[in-house]
GROMACS .gro file of C-alpha atoms in nm:
model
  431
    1UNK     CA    1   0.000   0.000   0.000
    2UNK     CA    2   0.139   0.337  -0.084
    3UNK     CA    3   0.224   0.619   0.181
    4UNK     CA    4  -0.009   0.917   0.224
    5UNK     CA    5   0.155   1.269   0.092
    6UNK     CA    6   0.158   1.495   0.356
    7UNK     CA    7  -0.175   1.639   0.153
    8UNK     CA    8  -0.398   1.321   0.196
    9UNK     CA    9  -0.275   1.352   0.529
   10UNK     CA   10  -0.423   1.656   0.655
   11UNK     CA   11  -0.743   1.607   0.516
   12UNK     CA   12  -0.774   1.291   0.707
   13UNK     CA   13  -0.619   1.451   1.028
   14UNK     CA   14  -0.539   1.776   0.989
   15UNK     CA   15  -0.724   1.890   1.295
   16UNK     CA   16  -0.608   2.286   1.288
   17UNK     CA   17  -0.770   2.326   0.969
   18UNK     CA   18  -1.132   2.358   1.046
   19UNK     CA   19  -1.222   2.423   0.705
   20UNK     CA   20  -1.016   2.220   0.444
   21UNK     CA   21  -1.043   2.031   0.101
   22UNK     CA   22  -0.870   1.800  -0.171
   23UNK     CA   23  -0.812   1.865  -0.498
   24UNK     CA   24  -0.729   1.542  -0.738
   25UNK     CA   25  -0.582   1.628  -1.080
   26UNK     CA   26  -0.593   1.375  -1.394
   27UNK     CA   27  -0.188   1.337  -1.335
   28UNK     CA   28   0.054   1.390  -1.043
   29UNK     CA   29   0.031   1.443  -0.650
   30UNK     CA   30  -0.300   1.550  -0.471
   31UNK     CA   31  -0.360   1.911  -0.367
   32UNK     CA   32  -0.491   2.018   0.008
   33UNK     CA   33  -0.618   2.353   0.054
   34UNK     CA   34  -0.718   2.447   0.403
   35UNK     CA   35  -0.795   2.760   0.669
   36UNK     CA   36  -0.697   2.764   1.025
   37UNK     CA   37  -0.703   3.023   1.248
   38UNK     CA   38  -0.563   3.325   1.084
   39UNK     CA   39  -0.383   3.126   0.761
   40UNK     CA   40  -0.406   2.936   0.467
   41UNK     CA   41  -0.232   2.660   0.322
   42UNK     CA   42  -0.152   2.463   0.027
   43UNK     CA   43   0.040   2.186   0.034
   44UNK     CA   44   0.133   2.021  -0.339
   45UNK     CA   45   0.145   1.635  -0.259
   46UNK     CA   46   0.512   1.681  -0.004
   47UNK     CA   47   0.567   1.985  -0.136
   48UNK     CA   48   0.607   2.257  -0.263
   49UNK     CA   49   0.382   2.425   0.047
   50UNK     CA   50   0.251   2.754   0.118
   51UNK     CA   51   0.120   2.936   0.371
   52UNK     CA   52  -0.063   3.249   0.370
   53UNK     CA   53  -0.234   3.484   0.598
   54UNK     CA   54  -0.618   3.594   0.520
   55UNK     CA   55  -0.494   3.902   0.370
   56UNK     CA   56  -0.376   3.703   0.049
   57UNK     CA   57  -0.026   3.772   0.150
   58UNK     CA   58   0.239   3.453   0.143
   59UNK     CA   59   0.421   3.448   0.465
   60UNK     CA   60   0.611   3.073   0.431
   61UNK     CA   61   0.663   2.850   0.148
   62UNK     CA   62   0.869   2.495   0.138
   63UNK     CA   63   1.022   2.423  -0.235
   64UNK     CA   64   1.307   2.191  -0.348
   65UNK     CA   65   1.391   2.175  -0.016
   66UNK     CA   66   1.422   2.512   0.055
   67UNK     CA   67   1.184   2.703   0.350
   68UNK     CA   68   1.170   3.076   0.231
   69UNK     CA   69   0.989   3.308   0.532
   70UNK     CA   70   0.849   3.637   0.402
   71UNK     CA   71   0.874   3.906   0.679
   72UNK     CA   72   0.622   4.208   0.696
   73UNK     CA   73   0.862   4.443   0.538
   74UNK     CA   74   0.847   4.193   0.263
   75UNK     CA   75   1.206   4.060   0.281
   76UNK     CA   76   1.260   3.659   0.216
   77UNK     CA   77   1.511   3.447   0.395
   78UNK     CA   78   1.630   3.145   0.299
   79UNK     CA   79   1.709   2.854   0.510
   80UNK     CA   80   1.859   2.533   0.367
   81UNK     CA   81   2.029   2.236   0.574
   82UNK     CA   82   2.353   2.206   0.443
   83UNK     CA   83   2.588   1.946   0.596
   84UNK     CA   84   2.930   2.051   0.785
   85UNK     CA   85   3.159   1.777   0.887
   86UNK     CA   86   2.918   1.515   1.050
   87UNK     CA   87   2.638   1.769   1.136
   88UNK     CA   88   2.355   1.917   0.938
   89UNK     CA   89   2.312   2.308   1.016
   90UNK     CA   90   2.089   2.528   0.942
   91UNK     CA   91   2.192   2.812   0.658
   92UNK     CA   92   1.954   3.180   0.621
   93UNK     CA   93   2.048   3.442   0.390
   94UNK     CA   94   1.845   3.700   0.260
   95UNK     CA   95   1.725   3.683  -0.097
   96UNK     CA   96   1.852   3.974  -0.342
   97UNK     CA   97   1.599   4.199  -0.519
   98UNK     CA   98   1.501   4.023  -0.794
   99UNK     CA   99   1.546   3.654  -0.643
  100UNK     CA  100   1.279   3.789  -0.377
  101UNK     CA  101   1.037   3.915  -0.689
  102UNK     CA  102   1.079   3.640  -0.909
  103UNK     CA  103   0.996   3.408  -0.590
  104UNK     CA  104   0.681   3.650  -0.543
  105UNK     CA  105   0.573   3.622  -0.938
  106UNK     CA  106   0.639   3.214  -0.908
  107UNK     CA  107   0.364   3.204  -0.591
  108UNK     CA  108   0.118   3.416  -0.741
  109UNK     CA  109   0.190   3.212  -1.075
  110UNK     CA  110   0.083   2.895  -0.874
  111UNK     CA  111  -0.263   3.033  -0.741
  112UNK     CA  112  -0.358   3.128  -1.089
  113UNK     CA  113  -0.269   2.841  -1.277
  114UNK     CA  114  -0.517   2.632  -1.018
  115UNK     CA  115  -0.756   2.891  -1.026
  116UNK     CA  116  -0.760   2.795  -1.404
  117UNK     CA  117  -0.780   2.423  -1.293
  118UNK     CA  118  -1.067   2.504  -1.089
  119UNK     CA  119  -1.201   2.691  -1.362
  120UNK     CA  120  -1.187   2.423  -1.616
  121UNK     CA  121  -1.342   2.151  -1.429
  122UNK     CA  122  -0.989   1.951  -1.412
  123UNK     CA  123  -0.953   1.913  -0.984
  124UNK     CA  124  -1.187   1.595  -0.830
  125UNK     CA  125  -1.268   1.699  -0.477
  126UNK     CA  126  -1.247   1.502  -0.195
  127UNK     CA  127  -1.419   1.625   0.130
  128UNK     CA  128  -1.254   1.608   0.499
  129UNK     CA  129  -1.427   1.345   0.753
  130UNK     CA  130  -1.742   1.441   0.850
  131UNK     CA  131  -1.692   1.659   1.130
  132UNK     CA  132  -1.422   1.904   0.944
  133UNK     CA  133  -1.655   2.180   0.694
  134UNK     CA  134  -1.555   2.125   0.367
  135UNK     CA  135  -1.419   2.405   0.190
  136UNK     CA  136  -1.631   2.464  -0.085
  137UNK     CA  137  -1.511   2.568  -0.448
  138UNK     CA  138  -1.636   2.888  -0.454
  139UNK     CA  139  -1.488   2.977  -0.105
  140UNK     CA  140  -1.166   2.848  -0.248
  141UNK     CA  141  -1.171   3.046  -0.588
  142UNK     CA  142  -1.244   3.363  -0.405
  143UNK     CA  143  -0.912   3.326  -0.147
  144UNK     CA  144  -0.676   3.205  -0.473
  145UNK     CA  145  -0.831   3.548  -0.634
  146UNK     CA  146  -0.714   3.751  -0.303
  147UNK     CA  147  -0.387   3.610  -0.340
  148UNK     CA  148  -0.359   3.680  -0.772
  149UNK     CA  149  -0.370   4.014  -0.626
  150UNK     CA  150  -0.052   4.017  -0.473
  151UNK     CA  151   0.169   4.129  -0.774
  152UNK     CA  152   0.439   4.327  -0.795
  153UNK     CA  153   0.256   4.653  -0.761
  154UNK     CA  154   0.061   4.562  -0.417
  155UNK     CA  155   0.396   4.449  -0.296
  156UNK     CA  156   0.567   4.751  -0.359
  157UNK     CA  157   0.258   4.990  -0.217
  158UNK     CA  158   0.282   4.728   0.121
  159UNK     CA  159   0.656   4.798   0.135
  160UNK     CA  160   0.588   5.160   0.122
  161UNK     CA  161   0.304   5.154   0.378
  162UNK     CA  162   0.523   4.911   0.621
  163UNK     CA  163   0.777   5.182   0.629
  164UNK     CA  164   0.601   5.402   0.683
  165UNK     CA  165   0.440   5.282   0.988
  166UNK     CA  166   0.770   5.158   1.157
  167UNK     CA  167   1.101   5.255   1.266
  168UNK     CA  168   1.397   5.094   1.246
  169UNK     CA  169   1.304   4.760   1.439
  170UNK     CA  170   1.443   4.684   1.733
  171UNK     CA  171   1.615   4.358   1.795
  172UNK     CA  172   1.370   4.160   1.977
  173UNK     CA  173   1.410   3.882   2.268
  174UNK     CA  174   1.483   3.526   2.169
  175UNK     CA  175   1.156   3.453   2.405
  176UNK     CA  176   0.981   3.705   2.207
  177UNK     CA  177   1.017   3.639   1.856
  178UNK     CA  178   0.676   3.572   1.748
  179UNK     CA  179   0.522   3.904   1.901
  180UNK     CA  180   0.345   4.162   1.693
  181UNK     CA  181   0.565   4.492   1.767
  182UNK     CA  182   0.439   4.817   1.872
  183UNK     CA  183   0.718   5.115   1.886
  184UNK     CA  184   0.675   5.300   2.180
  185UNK     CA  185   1.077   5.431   2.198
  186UNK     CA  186   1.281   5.396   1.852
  187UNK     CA  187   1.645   5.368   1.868
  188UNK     CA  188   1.844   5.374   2.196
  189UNK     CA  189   1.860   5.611   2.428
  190UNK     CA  190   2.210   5.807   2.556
  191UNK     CA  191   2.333   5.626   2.257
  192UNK     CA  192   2.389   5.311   2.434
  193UNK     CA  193   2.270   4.894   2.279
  194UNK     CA  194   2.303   4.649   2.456
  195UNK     CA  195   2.633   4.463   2.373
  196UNK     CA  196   2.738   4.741   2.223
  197UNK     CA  197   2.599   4.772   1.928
  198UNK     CA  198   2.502   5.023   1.657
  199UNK     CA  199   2.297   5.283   1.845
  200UNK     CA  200   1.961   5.435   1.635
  201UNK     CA  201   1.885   5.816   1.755
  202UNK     CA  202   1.623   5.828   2.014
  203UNK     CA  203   1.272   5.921   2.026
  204UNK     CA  204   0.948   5.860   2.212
  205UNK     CA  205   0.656   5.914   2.116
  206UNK     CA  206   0.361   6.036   2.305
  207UNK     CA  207   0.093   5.860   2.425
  208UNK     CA  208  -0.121   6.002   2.095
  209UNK     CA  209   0.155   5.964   1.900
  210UNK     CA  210   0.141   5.552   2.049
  211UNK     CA  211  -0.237   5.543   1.968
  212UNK     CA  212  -0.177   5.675   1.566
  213UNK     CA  213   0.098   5.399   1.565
  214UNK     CA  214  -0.137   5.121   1.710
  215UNK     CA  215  -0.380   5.191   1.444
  216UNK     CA  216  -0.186   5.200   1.208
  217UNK     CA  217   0.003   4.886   1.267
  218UNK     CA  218  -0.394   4.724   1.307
  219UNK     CA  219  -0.412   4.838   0.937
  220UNK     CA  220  -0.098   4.697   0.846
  221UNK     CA  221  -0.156   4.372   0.973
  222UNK     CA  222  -0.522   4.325   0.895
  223UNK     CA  223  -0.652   3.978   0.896
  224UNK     CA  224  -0.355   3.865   0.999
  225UNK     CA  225  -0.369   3.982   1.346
  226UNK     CA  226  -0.528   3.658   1.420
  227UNK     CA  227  -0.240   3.488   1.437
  228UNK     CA  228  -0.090   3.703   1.743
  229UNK     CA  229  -0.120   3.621   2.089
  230UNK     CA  230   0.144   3.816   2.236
  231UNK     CA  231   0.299   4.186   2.183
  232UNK     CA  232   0.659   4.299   2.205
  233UNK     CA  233   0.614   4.662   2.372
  234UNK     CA  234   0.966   4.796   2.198
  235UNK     CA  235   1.188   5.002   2.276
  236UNK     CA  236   1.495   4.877   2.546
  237UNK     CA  237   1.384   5.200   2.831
  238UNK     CA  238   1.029   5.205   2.697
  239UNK     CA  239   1.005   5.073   3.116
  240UNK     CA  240   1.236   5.341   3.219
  241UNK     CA  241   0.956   5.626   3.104
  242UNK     CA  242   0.759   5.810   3.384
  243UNK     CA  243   0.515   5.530   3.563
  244UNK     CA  244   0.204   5.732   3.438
  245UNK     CA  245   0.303   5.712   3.101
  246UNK     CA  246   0.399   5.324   3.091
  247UNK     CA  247   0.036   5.268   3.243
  248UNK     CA  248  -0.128   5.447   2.972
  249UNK     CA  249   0.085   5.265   2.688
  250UNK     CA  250  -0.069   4.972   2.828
  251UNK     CA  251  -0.393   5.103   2.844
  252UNK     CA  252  -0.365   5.212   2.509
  253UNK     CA  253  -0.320   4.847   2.401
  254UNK     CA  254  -0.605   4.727   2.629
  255UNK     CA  255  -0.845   4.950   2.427
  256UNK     CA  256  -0.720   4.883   2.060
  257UNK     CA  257  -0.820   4.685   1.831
  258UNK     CA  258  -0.519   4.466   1.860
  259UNK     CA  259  -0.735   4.334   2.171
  260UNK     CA  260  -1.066   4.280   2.047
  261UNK     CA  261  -1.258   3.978   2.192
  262UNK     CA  262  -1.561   3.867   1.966
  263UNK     CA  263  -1.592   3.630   1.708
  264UNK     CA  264  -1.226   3.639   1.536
  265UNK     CA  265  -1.107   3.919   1.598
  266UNK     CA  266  -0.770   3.965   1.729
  267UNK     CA  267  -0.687   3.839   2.123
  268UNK     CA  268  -0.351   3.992   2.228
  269UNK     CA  269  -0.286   3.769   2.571
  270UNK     CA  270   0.052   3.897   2.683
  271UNK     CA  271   0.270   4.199   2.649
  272UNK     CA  272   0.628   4.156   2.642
  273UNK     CA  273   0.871   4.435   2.668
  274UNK     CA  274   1.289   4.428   2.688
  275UNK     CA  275   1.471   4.684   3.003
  276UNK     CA  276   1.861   4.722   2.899
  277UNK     CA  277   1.924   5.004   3.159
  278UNK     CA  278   1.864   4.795   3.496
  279UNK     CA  279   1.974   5.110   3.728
  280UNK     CA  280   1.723   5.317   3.958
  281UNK     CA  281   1.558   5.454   3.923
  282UNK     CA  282   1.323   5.144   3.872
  283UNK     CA  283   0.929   5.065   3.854
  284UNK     CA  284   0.873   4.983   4.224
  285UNK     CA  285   0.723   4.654   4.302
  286UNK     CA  286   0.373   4.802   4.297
  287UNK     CA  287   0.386   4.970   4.014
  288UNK     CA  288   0.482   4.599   3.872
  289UNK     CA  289   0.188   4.435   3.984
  290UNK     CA  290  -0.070   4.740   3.835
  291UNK     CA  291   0.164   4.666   3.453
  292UNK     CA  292   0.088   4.303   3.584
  293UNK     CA  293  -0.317   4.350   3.582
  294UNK     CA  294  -0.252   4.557   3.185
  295UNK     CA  295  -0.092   4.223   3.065
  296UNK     CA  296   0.270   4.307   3.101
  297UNK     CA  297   0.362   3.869   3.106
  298UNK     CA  298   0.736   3.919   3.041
  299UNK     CA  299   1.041   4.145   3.082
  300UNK     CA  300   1.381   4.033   2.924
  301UNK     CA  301   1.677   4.201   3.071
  302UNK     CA  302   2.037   4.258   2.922
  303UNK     CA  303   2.274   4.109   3.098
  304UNK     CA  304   2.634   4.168   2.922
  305UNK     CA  305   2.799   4.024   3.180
  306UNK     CA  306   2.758   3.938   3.564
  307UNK     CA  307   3.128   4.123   3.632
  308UNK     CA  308   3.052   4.486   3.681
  309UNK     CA  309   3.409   4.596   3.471
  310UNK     CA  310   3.345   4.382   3.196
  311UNK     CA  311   3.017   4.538   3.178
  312UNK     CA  312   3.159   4.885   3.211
  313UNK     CA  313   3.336   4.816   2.851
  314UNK     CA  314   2.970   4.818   2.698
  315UNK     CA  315   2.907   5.164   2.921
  316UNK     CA  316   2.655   5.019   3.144
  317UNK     CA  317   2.700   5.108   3.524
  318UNK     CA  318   2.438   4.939   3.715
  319UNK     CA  319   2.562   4.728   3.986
  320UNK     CA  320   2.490   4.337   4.027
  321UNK     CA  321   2.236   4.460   4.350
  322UNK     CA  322   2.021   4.622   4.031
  323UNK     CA  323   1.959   4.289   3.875
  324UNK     CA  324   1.901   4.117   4.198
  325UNK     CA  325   1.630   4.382   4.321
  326UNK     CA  326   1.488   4.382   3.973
  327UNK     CA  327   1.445   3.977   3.962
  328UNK     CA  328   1.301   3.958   4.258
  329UNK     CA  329   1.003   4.169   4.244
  330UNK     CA  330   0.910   4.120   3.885
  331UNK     CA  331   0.909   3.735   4.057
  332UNK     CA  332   0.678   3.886   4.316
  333UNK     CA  333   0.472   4.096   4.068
  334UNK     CA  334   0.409   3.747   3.868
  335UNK     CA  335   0.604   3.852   3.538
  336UNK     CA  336   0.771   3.611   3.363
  337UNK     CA  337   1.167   3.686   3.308
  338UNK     CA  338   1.425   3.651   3.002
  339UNK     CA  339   1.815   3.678   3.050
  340UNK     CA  340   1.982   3.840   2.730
  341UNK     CA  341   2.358   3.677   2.829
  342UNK     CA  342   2.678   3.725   2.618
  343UNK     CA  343   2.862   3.415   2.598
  344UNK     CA  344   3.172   3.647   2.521
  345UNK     CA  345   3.164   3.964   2.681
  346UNK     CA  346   3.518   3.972   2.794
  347UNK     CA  347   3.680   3.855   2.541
  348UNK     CA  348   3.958   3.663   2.557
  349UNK     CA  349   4.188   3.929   2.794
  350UNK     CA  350   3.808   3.890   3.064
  351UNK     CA  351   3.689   3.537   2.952
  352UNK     CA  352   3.725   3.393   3.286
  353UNK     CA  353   3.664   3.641   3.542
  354UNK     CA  354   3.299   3.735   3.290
  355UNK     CA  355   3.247   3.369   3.290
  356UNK     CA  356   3.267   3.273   3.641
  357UNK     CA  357   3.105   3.607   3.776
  358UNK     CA  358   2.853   3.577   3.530
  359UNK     CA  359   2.772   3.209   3.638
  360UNK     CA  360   2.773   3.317   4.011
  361UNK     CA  361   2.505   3.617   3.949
  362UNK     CA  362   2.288   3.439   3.727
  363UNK     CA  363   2.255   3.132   3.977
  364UNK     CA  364   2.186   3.370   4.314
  365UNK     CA  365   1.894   3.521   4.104
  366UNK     CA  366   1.503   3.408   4.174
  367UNK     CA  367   1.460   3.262   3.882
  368UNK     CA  368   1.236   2.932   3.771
  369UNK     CA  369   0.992   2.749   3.562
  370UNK     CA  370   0.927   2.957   3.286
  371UNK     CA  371   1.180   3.157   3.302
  372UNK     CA  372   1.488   3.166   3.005
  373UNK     CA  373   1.831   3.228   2.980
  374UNK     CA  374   1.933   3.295   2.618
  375UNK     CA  375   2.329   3.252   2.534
  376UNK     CA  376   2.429   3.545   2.275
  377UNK     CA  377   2.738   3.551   2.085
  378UNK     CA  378   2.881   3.897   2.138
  379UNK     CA  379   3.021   3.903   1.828
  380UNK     CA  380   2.676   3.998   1.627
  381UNK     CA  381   2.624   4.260   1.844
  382UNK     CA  382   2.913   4.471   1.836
  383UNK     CA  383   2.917   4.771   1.633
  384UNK     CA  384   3.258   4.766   1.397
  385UNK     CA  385   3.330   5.095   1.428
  386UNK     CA  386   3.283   5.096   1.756
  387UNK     CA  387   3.471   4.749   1.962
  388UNK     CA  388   3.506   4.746   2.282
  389UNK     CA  389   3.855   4.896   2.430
  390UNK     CA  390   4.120   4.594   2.511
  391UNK     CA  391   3.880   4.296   2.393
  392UNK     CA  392   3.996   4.041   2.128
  393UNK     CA  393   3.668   3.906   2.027
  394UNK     CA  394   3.663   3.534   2.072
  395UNK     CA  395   3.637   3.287   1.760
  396UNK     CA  396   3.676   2.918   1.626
  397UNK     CA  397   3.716   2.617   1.922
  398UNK     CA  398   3.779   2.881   2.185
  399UNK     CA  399   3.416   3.030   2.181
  400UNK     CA  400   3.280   2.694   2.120
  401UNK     CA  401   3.482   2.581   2.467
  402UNK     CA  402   3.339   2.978   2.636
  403UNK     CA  403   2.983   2.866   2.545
  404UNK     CA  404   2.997   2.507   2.643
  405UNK     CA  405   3.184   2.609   3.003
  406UNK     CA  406   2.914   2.855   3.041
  407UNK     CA  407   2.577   2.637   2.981
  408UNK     CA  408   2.750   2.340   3.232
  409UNK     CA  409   2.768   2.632   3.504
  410UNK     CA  410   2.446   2.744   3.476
  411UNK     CA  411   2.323   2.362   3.491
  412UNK     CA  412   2.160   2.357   3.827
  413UNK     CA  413   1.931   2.629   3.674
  414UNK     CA  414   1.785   2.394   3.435
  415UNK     CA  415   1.798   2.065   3.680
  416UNK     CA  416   1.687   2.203   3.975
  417UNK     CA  417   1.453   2.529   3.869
  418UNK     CA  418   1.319   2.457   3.548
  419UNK     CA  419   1.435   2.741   3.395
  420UNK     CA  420   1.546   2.739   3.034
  421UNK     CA  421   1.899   2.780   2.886
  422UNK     CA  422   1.898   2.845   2.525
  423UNK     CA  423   2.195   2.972   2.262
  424UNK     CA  424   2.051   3.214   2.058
  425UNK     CA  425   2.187   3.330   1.719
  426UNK     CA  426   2.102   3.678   1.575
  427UNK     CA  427   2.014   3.466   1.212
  428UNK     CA  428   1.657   3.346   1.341
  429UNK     CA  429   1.582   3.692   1.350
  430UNK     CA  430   1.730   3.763   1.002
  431UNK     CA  431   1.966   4.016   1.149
   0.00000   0.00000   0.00000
């Protein structure tokens, strides 16, 4: 008996999509075509498969092997599995200009040669089990026609419209890379990244200013809102800002759209936000507990280093008290908490003295189950034209030895506390 494609697969099982169909043609694999909650998918027998949101717009696609991902801004990465010695890594790159738009032509291509399938008569349906809704053909012809629309011209107008509603992005938290992103703060201020990296001039907007940019981000996103559960609050001191105005950011998000309840509309659960300047002053422990009840879930801290002079060479001068303080009643206030860590912050002139004291710190703090610890490689943070006075940057075996030392002293974290360790690599966020 022949194995199912992945296709005749998900119309058998495929649970998540609620609505969902099979398409037989006279010759080669079978075609599924299904909704879920917030997206659409085709898959082509094992592939090629695409996803799209209910916009129309392609978001992930799997052909000859290759996944592409199509951000917002309407960049593509790559990622292929290449093999290196005995191991099979993972490679991204960014696709040039016209790679990315002959990619875009080749998807839209697709939807309109089945709409001319459907069209002709040529597809035999086949009907999920009884208790999945079938997706019926005209249903189907209508969402292939929203995607046809996606040519060059729309893509261009979204690019245009995208930039126009963000700033320069900020990096975002390895815990956090699914959220939606509002800009509350854009670029850093005093001039100061965390691990040193290239700072963005500084600006905040006000709390009407915040409201025009929720909107407008609603707008930009559209249908596909429905895919977000949680919100990444950027920028790094958007916490450090005066406690009334932090409470009426969040406010602002309670009463947006982003947060709307009925039928399908979009459910934010869980702000997220990222504090790189742990010094006082600080929200008190109160003030926690009221960003608590406005769905603040998680704060990710930077954490160069837990030695207070290797820290200094990245021009941060809060003390190691700071980050204990800070843990400890974001623990009481019920928020979640992320570690941004720099596997080589010293380089190799500080690699010990950063690794134990970093070890020691991180260990003493009140973290557990749900918490994460995400291993950075200092390295794609630091701005060129800008290193770090009397480090040599680590490279090769000797930063593969830093990183493995580190994760086996922060072991009793993950044995005894729950709490996740993670290496994190700038590349999943196509940075």
């Amino acid at each position: 008996m022949a194995l199912q494609t992945e296709a005749e697969c998900l119309l058998d099982t495929g649970v998540l999509y609620g609505v969902r169909v099979m398409l037989r043609p006279p010759l080669g694999d079978p075609i599924f075509a299904g909704f879920k909650q917030g997206a659409f998918s085709l898959y082509y027998g094992d592939g090629p498969i695409y996803h799209f949101d209910r916009e129309g717009r392609w978001q992930r696609a799997f052909i000859h092997g290759i996944h592409y991902l199509k951000g917002l801004d309407t960049t593509i990465q790559a990622i292929d599995r290449v093999r290196e010695g005995v191991n099979m890594v993972l490679k991204r790159r960014t696709l040039f200009f016209a790679e990315a738009s002959d990619l875009d032509a080749s998807i839209r291509a697709t939807a309109l040669d089945l709409l001319e399938a459907l069209s002709s008569g040529r597809l035999k349906r086949a009907d999920p089990p009884s208790k999945a809704q079938p997706l019926s053909s005209d249903e189907l012809y209508d969402f292939l026609g929203r995607i046809v629309e996606w040519d060059a011209t729309a893509w261009f107008a979204h690019r245009e419209k995208y930039l126009a509603t963000y700033g320069v992005l900020p990096f975002l938290p390895p815990d956090s890379q699914n959220a939606l992103i509002l800009q509350a703060t854009l670029g850093h201020a005093d001039g100061i990244a965390f691990g040193g990296g290239a700072a963005a001039p500084h600006y905040q907007r006000s709390i009407p200013e915040f409201a025009t940019h929720t909107r407008e981000v609603a707008k930009l996103y559209g249908q596909r809102l429905l895919q977000y559960r949680t919100l990444f609050l950027a920028g790094s001191d958007v916490l450090r800002r005066p406690n009334d105005e932090i409470v009426a950011l969040l406010e602002t998000i309670a009463r947006s759209e982003l947060c709307a309840t009925t039928g399908e509309a979009p459910r934010l659960e869980a702000v997220h936000a990222f504090l790189d300047n742990l010094a006082s002053p600080r929200p008190t422990l109160e003030q926690w507990r009221t960003y608590r009840q406005l769905q603040l879930r998680r704060v990710t801290l930077g954490v160069e280093s837990g030695d207070p002079t290797v820290r200094g060479l990245y021009r941060k001068a809060w003390e190691n008290s700071d980050l204990v303080a800070l843990v400890s009643d974001l623990k009481q206030a019920d928020i979640a908490i992320g570690l941004m860590v720099l596997i080589d912050a010293g380089g190799a002139e500080h690699a010990e003295r950063h690794l134990a004291a970093t070890a020691d710190l991180i260990n003493t703090l009140e973290l557990g189950k749900g918490d994460i610890v995400s291993l950075l490689d200092a390295n794609e943070f630091r701005d060129p034209e800008q290193q770090a006075p009397n480090v040599t940057p680590l490279a090769g075996l000797r930063w593969t030895e830093q990183q493995a030392a580190l994760k086996h002293a922060l072991l009793p974290l993950r044995s005894n506390r729950g709490v996740k360790v993670v290496p994190y690599s700038l590349e999943k966020q196509g940075l």
